[in-house]
Amino acid sequence: MRIAAHAGLGVLGVVAGVAGSLVQGGWFPFGVLLALAGCAGLFWGGALLTRSRIGAASPAGGWVLSVLVLTVTRPQGDFVYAAGAGSYVYLLGGMTVAVVCATLAPSERPLFAVPQGGTGR
């Protein structure tokens, strides 16, 4: 079951990478922010769903794979990423978000844990 969950998260990472690559160039600067927010939601959601750091790394791996494939220029001269600030912010920001989500993944407590204790006095 875990393997299927991680494979599904990897596929969602590929989809998020392709969608973010197309959105980030369309509505600068809001497209970059929207694409990074979608990536952050997917990476953090994967970490929460699986309760592990690999849960954040699985969609991040799919995201990186799709982004690397889309950075290649075709022989006809077509490309997805222009040489501009938005493209670099999306690429570096996506990597940063992936590392932060994998680092901060809450794996030691249950998914909807309510802290036990007093009133905080």
Short mmCIF file of N, CA and C in Angstrom, two decimals:
data_model
loop_
_atom_site.label_atom_id
_atom_site.label_comp_id
_atom_site.label_asym_id
_atom_site.label_seq_id
_atom_site.Cartn_x
_atom_site.Cartn_y
_atom_site.Cartn_z
N MET A 1 0.81 -1.19 0.00
CA MET A 1 0.00 0.00 0.00
C MET A 1 0.86 1.27 0.00
N ARG A 2 1.97 1.20 0.75
CA ARG A 2 2.86 2.38 0.79
C ARG A 2 3.50 2.65 -0.57
N ILE A 3 3.87 1.57 -1.25
CA ILE A 3 4.50 1.74 -2.56
C ILE A 3 3.53 2.40 -3.54
N ALA A 4 2.27 2.00 -3.49
CA ALA A 4 1.26 2.59 -4.37
C ALA A 4 1.05 4.06 -4.02
N ALA A 5 1.06 4.38 -2.73
CA ALA A 5 0.88 5.77 -2.32
C ALA A 5 2.05 6.63 -2.81
N HIS A 6 3.26 6.13 -2.68
CA HIS A 6 4.43 6.90 -3.13
C HIS A 6 4.47 7.01 -4.65
N ALA A 7 4.06 5.95 -5.34
CA ALA A 7 4.00 6.02 -6.80
C ALA A 7 2.94 7.04 -7.25
N GLY A 8 1.80 7.04 -6.57
CA GLY A 8 0.76 8.02 -6.89
C GLY A 8 1.22 9.44 -6.61
N LEU A 9 1.93 9.63 -5.52
CA LEU A 9 2.47 10.96 -5.22
C LEU A 9 3.51 11.38 -6.25
N GLY A 10 4.30 10.43 -6.74
CA GLY A 10 5.27 10.74 -7.79
C GLY A 10 4.59 11.18 -9.08
N VAL A 11 3.50 10.51 -9.43
CA VAL A 11 2.74 10.90 -10.63
C VAL A 11 2.13 12.28 -10.44
N LEU A 12 1.60 12.55 -9.25
CA LEU A 12 1.07 13.89 -8.97
C LEU A 12 2.17 14.95 -9.03
N GLY A 13 3.39 14.58 -8.64
CA GLY A 13 4.51 15.50 -8.75
C GLY A 13 4.84 15.83 -10.20
N VAL A 14 4.75 14.82 -11.07
CA VAL A 14 4.97 15.06 -12.50
C VAL A 14 3.91 16.01 -13.04
N VAL A 15 2.66 15.77 -12.67
CA VAL A 15 1.56 16.63 -13.13
C VAL A 15 1.74 18.06 -12.60
N ALA A 16 2.11 18.19 -11.34
CA ALA A 16 2.33 19.52 -10.76
C ALA A 16 3.50 20.23 -11.43
N GLY A 17 4.53 19.49 -11.79
CA GLY A 17 5.67 20.09 -12.48
C GLY A 17 5.31 20.61 -13.86
N VAL A 18 4.54 19.82 -14.59
CA VAL A 18 4.13 20.26 -15.94
C VAL A 18 3.18 21.45 -15.85
N ALA A 19 2.19 21.36 -14.94
CA ALA A 19 1.24 22.46 -14.80
C ALA A 19 1.93 23.73 -14.31
N GLY A 20 2.81 23.60 -13.34
CA GLY A 20 3.53 24.77 -12.84
C GLY A 20 4.43 25.39 -13.88
N SER A 21 5.03 24.54 -14.72
CA SER A 21 5.89 25.06 -15.79
C SER A 21 5.11 25.90 -16.79
N LEU A 22 3.89 25.50 -17.05
CA LEU A 22 3.07 26.25 -17.99
C LEU A 22 2.47 27.51 -17.36
N VAL A 23 2.12 27.44 -16.08
CA VAL A 23 1.48 28.57 -15.42
C VAL A 23 2.49 29.67 -15.06
N GLN A 24 3.70 29.28 -14.67
CA GLN A 24 4.65 30.27 -14.17
C GLN A 24 5.03 31.31 -15.22
N GLY A 25 5.01 30.96 -16.46
CA GLY A 25 5.37 31.92 -17.51
C GLY A 25 4.19 32.73 -18.00
N GLY A 26 2.99 32.30 -17.68
CA GLY A 26 1.80 32.94 -18.22
C GLY A 26 1.37 34.20 -17.50
N TRP A 27 1.41 34.19 -16.19
CA TRP A 27 0.90 35.32 -15.41
C TRP A 27 1.97 35.81 -14.44
N PHE A 28 3.05 36.35 -14.95
CA PHE A 28 4.11 36.82 -14.07
C PHE A 28 3.62 38.01 -13.28
N PRO A 29 3.86 38.12 -12.03
CA PRO A 29 4.50 37.25 -11.05
C PRO A 29 3.54 36.31 -10.35
N PHE A 30 2.24 36.46 -10.58
CA PHE A 30 1.27 35.64 -9.85
C PHE A 30 1.30 34.18 -10.28
N GLY A 31 1.70 33.90 -11.51
CA GLY A 31 1.81 32.52 -11.97
C GLY A 31 2.90 31.77 -11.22
N VAL A 32 4.01 32.44 -10.95
CA VAL A 32 5.10 31.81 -10.20
C VAL A 32 4.64 31.50 -8.78
N LEU A 33 3.96 32.45 -8.16
CA LEU A 33 3.47 32.24 -6.80
C LEU A 33 2.43 31.13 -6.75
N LEU A 34 1.55 31.08 -7.74
CA LEU A 34 0.54 30.03 -7.80
C LEU A 34 1.19 28.66 -8.00
N ALA A 35 2.16 28.58 -8.88
CA ALA A 35 2.85 27.31 -9.13
C ALA A 35 3.62 26.84 -7.90
N LEU A 36 4.29 27.75 -7.21
CA LEU A 36 5.03 27.37 -6.01
C LEU A 36 4.09 27.00 -4.87
N ALA A 37 2.95 27.65 -4.77
CA ALA A 37 1.98 27.30 -3.74
C ALA A 37 1.40 25.91 -4.00
N GLY A 38 1.16 25.60 -5.26
CA GLY A 38 0.68 24.25 -5.60
C GLY A 38 1.71 23.19 -5.28
N CYS A 39 2.96 23.47 -5.57
CA CYS A 39 4.03 22.52 -5.24
C CYS A 39 4.16 22.35 -3.73
N ALA A 40 4.11 23.44 -3.00
CA ALA A 40 4.21 23.36 -1.54
C ALA A 40 3.06 22.56 -0.96
N GLY A 41 1.86 22.78 -1.47
CA GLY A 41 0.71 22.02 -0.98
C GLY A 41 0.84 20.54 -1.26
N LEU A 42 1.34 20.19 -2.44
CA LEU A 42 1.51 18.79 -2.78
C LEU A 42 2.61 18.14 -1.95
N PHE A 43 3.74 18.80 -1.81
CA PHE A 43 4.85 18.22 -1.04
C PHE A 43 4.47 18.07 0.43
N TRP A 44 3.87 19.10 1.01
CA TRP A 44 3.50 19.04 2.42
C TRP A 44 2.36 18.04 2.63
N GLY A 45 1.42 18.01 1.69
CA GLY A 45 0.33 17.04 1.79
C GLY A 45 0.83 15.60 1.70
N GLY A 46 1.81 15.35 0.86
CA GLY A 46 2.41 14.02 0.78
C GLY A 46 3.10 13.64 2.07
N ALA A 47 3.77 14.60 2.70
CA ALA A 47 4.43 14.33 3.98
C ALA A 47 3.40 14.03 5.07
N LEU A 48 2.31 14.77 5.08
CA LEU A 48 1.27 14.53 6.08
C LEU A 48 0.53 13.22 5.83
N LEU A 49 0.30 12.91 4.57
CA LEU A 49 -0.45 11.70 4.23
C LEU A 49 0.31 10.44 4.62
N THR A 50 1.58 10.40 4.33
CA THR A 50 2.37 9.20 4.60
C THR A 50 3.09 9.24 5.94
N ARG A 51 3.10 10.40 6.58
CA ARG A 51 3.78 10.58 7.87
C ARG A 51 5.27 10.26 7.78
N SER A 52 5.88 10.61 6.65
CA SER A 52 7.30 10.36 6.48
C SER A 52 7.91 11.43 5.59
N ARG A 53 9.22 11.50 5.64
CA ARG A 53 9.93 12.44 4.77
C ARG A 53 9.91 11.99 3.32
N ILE A 54 9.82 10.70 3.13
CA ILE A 54 9.75 10.18 1.76
C ILE A 54 8.43 10.59 1.11
N GLY A 55 7.41 10.83 1.94
CA GLY A 55 6.14 11.31 1.42
C GLY A 55 6.26 12.67 0.77
N ALA A 56 7.17 13.48 1.22
CA ALA A 56 7.44 14.77 0.57
C ALA A 56 8.42 14.60 -0.57
N ALA A 57 9.31 13.63 -0.46
CA ALA A 57 10.33 13.43 -1.50
C ALA A 57 9.76 12.76 -2.75
N SER A 58 8.72 11.96 -2.61
CA SER A 58 8.14 11.28 -3.78
C SER A 58 7.56 12.27 -4.79
N PRO A 59 6.67 13.19 -4.38
CA PRO A 59 6.21 14.17 -5.37
C PRO A 59 7.30 15.13 -5.80
N ALA A 60 8.26 15.41 -4.91
CA ALA A 60 9.37 16.28 -5.30
C ALA A 60 10.22 15.63 -6.39
N GLY A 61 10.41 14.32 -6.29
CA GLY A 61 11.16 13.61 -7.33
C GLY A 61 10.44 13.65 -8.67
N GLY A 62 9.13 13.46 -8.65
CA GLY A 62 8.35 13.58 -9.89
C GLY A 62 8.39 14.98 -10.45
N TRP A 63 8.35 15.96 -9.57
CA TRP A 63 8.41 17.36 -10.00
C TRP A 63 9.75 17.65 -10.67
N VAL A 64 10.84 17.22 -10.04
CA VAL A 64 12.18 17.46 -10.59
C VAL A 64 12.32 16.76 -11.94
N LEU A 65 11.82 15.53 -12.03
CA LEU A 65 11.92 14.80 -13.29
C LEU A 65 11.21 15.53 -14.42
N SER A 66 10.00 16.00 -14.17
CA SER A 66 9.26 16.69 -15.23
C SER A 66 9.89 18.04 -15.57
N VAL A 67 10.40 18.74 -14.58
CA VAL A 67 11.02 20.04 -14.82
C VAL A 67 12.30 19.88 -15.63
N LEU A 68 13.09 18.86 -15.31
CA LEU A 68 14.32 18.63 -16.07
C LEU A 68 14.03 18.27 -17.52
N VAL A 69 12.98 17.48 -17.75
CA VAL A 69 12.62 17.13 -19.12
C VAL A 69 12.16 18.38 -19.88
N LEU A 70 11.44 19.26 -19.21
CA LEU A 70 10.92 20.45 -19.89
C LEU A 70 11.97 21.55 -20.09
N THR A 71 13.12 21.46 -19.42
CA THR A 71 14.16 22.48 -19.62
C THR A 71 14.95 22.25 -20.90
N VAL A 72 14.84 21.08 -21.48
CA VAL A 72 15.59 20.76 -22.69
C VAL A 72 14.97 21.50 -23.88
N THR A 73 15.81 22.14 -24.67
CA THR A 73 15.36 22.85 -25.86
C THR A 73 15.22 21.86 -27.01
N ARG A 74 14.13 21.95 -27.73
CA ARG A 74 13.91 21.05 -28.87
C ARG A 74 14.71 21.53 -30.07
N PRO A 75 14.95 20.64 -31.05
CA PRO A 75 15.72 21.04 -32.24
C PRO A 75 15.04 22.15 -33.05
N GLN A 76 13.72 22.26 -32.95
CA GLN A 76 13.01 23.29 -33.69
C GLN A 76 13.14 24.66 -33.04
N GLY A 77 13.72 24.70 -31.84
CA GLY A 77 13.90 25.96 -31.14
C GLY A 77 12.82 26.24 -30.11
N ASP A 78 11.89 25.32 -29.92
CA ASP A 78 10.83 25.51 -28.93
C ASP A 78 11.36 25.27 -27.53
N PHE A 79 10.82 25.98 -26.56
CA PHE A 79 11.22 25.79 -25.18
C PHE A 79 10.06 26.19 -24.27
N VAL A 80 10.09 25.69 -23.05
CA VAL A 80 9.05 26.02 -22.07
C VAL A 80 9.53 27.13 -21.16
N TYR A 81 10.81 27.08 -20.77
CA TYR A 81 11.35 28.06 -19.83
C TYR A 81 12.11 29.13 -20.59
N ALA A 82 11.65 30.37 -20.46
CA ALA A 82 12.38 31.49 -21.03
C ALA A 82 13.50 31.88 -20.07
N ALA A 83 14.48 32.57 -20.58
CA ALA A 83 15.60 32.99 -19.73
C ALA A 83 15.20 34.27 -19.00
N GLY A 84 14.36 34.12 -18.00
CA GLY A 84 13.89 35.28 -17.24
C GLY A 84 13.86 34.98 -15.76
N ALA A 85 13.53 35.99 -15.00
CA ALA A 85 13.52 35.86 -13.54
C ALA A 85 12.46 34.87 -13.08
N GLY A 86 11.30 34.86 -13.72
CA GLY A 86 10.22 33.96 -13.31
C GLY A 86 10.60 32.49 -13.40
N SER A 87 11.28 32.12 -14.44
CA SER A 87 11.70 30.73 -14.60
C SER A 87 12.69 30.31 -13.53
N TYR A 88 13.63 31.19 -13.25
CA TYR A 88 14.63 30.86 -12.24
C TYR A 88 14.02 30.83 -10.84
N VAL A 89 13.09 31.73 -10.57
CA VAL A 89 12.42 31.73 -9.28
C VAL A 89 11.61 30.45 -9.11
N TYR A 90 10.95 30.00 -10.17
CA TYR A 90 10.17 28.76 -10.09
C TYR A 90 11.08 27.55 -9.88
N LEU A 91 12.16 27.45 -10.61
CA LEU A 91 13.05 26.31 -10.48
C LEU A 91 13.73 26.27 -9.11
N LEU A 92 14.33 27.37 -8.70
CA LEU A 92 15.01 27.40 -7.41
C LEU A 92 14.02 27.38 -6.25
N GLY A 93 12.90 28.06 -6.41
CA GLY A 93 11.89 28.06 -5.36
C GLY A 93 11.27 26.69 -5.17
N GLY A 94 11.03 25.97 -6.25
CA GLY A 94 10.48 24.62 -6.14
C GLY A 94 11.42 23.67 -5.43
N MET A 95 12.71 23.79 -5.73
CA MET A 95 13.69 22.96 -5.03
C MET A 95 13.76 23.31 -3.55
N THR A 96 13.69 24.59 -3.25
CA THR A 96 13.72 25.02 -1.86
C THR A 96 12.50 24.54 -1.10
N VAL A 97 11.33 24.66 -1.71
CA VAL A 97 10.09 24.20 -1.08
C VAL A 97 10.15 22.69 -0.84
N ALA A 98 10.70 21.94 -1.78
CA ALA A 98 10.81 20.49 -1.61
C ALA A 98 11.71 20.14 -0.43
N VAL A 99 12.83 20.81 -0.31
CA VAL A 99 13.75 20.54 0.79
C VAL A 99 13.13 20.94 2.13
N VAL A 100 12.47 22.07 2.18
CA VAL A 100 11.85 22.52 3.43
C VAL A 100 10.74 21.55 3.86
N CYS A 101 9.90 21.13 2.92
CA CYS A 101 8.81 20.21 3.26
C CYS A 101 9.35 18.86 3.71
N ALA A 102 10.41 18.38 3.07
CA ALA A 102 10.99 17.10 3.48
C ALA A 102 11.69 17.22 4.83
N THR A 103 12.26 18.37 5.12
CA THR A 103 12.95 18.56 6.39
C THR A 103 11.97 18.70 7.55
N LEU A 104 10.89 19.41 7.34
CA LEU A 104 9.93 19.68 8.41
C LEU A 104 8.79 18.67 8.50
N ALA A 105 8.89 17.58 7.77
CA ALA A 105 7.81 16.58 7.77
C ALA A 105 7.57 16.05 9.17
N PRO A 106 6.36 16.16 9.67
CA PRO A 106 6.06 15.71 11.04
C PRO A 106 5.82 14.21 11.08
N SER A 107 6.83 13.44 11.40
CA SER A 107 6.68 11.99 11.37
C SER A 107 6.53 11.36 12.75
N GLU A 108 6.69 12.11 13.83
CA GLU A 108 6.68 11.50 15.15
C GLU A 108 5.34 11.57 15.86
N ARG A 109 4.33 12.18 15.27
CA ARG A 109 3.03 12.25 15.93
C ARG A 109 1.92 11.82 14.96
N PRO A 110 0.77 11.42 15.47
CA PRO A 110 -0.34 11.04 14.60
C PRO A 110 -0.82 12.23 13.76
N LEU A 111 -1.58 11.93 12.72
CA LEU A 111 -1.97 12.95 11.75
C LEU A 111 -2.75 14.10 12.38
N PHE A 112 -3.77 13.81 13.15
CA PHE A 112 -4.57 14.87 13.77
C PHE A 112 -4.44 14.82 15.28
N ALA A 113 -3.22 14.91 15.76
CA ALA A 113 -2.95 14.81 17.19
C ALA A 113 -3.35 16.10 17.90
N VAL A 114 -4.03 15.93 19.01
CA VAL A 114 -4.38 17.05 19.88
C VAL A 114 -3.43 16.99 21.06
N PRO A 115 -2.69 18.07 21.32
CA PRO A 115 -1.76 18.05 22.44
C PRO A 115 -2.50 17.82 23.76
N GLN A 116 -1.99 16.92 24.56
CA GLN A 116 -2.56 16.63 25.87
C GLN A 116 -1.88 17.52 26.90
N GLY A 117 -2.62 17.93 27.85
CA GLY A 117 -2.02 18.74 28.90
C GLY A 117 -3.00 19.72 29.46
N GLY A 118 -2.46 20.63 30.24
CA GLY A 118 -3.29 21.62 30.92
C GLY A 118 -3.69 22.75 30.00
N THR A 119 -3.98 23.87 30.61
CA THR A 119 -4.45 25.02 29.88
C THR A 119 -3.30 25.88 29.36
N GLY A 120 -2.08 25.46 29.60
CA GLY A 120 -0.94 26.20 29.08
C GLY A 120 -0.41 27.24 30.03
N ARG A 121 -0.74 27.11 31.30
CA ARG A 121 -0.27 28.09 32.28
C ARG A 121 1.12 27.82 32.73
#
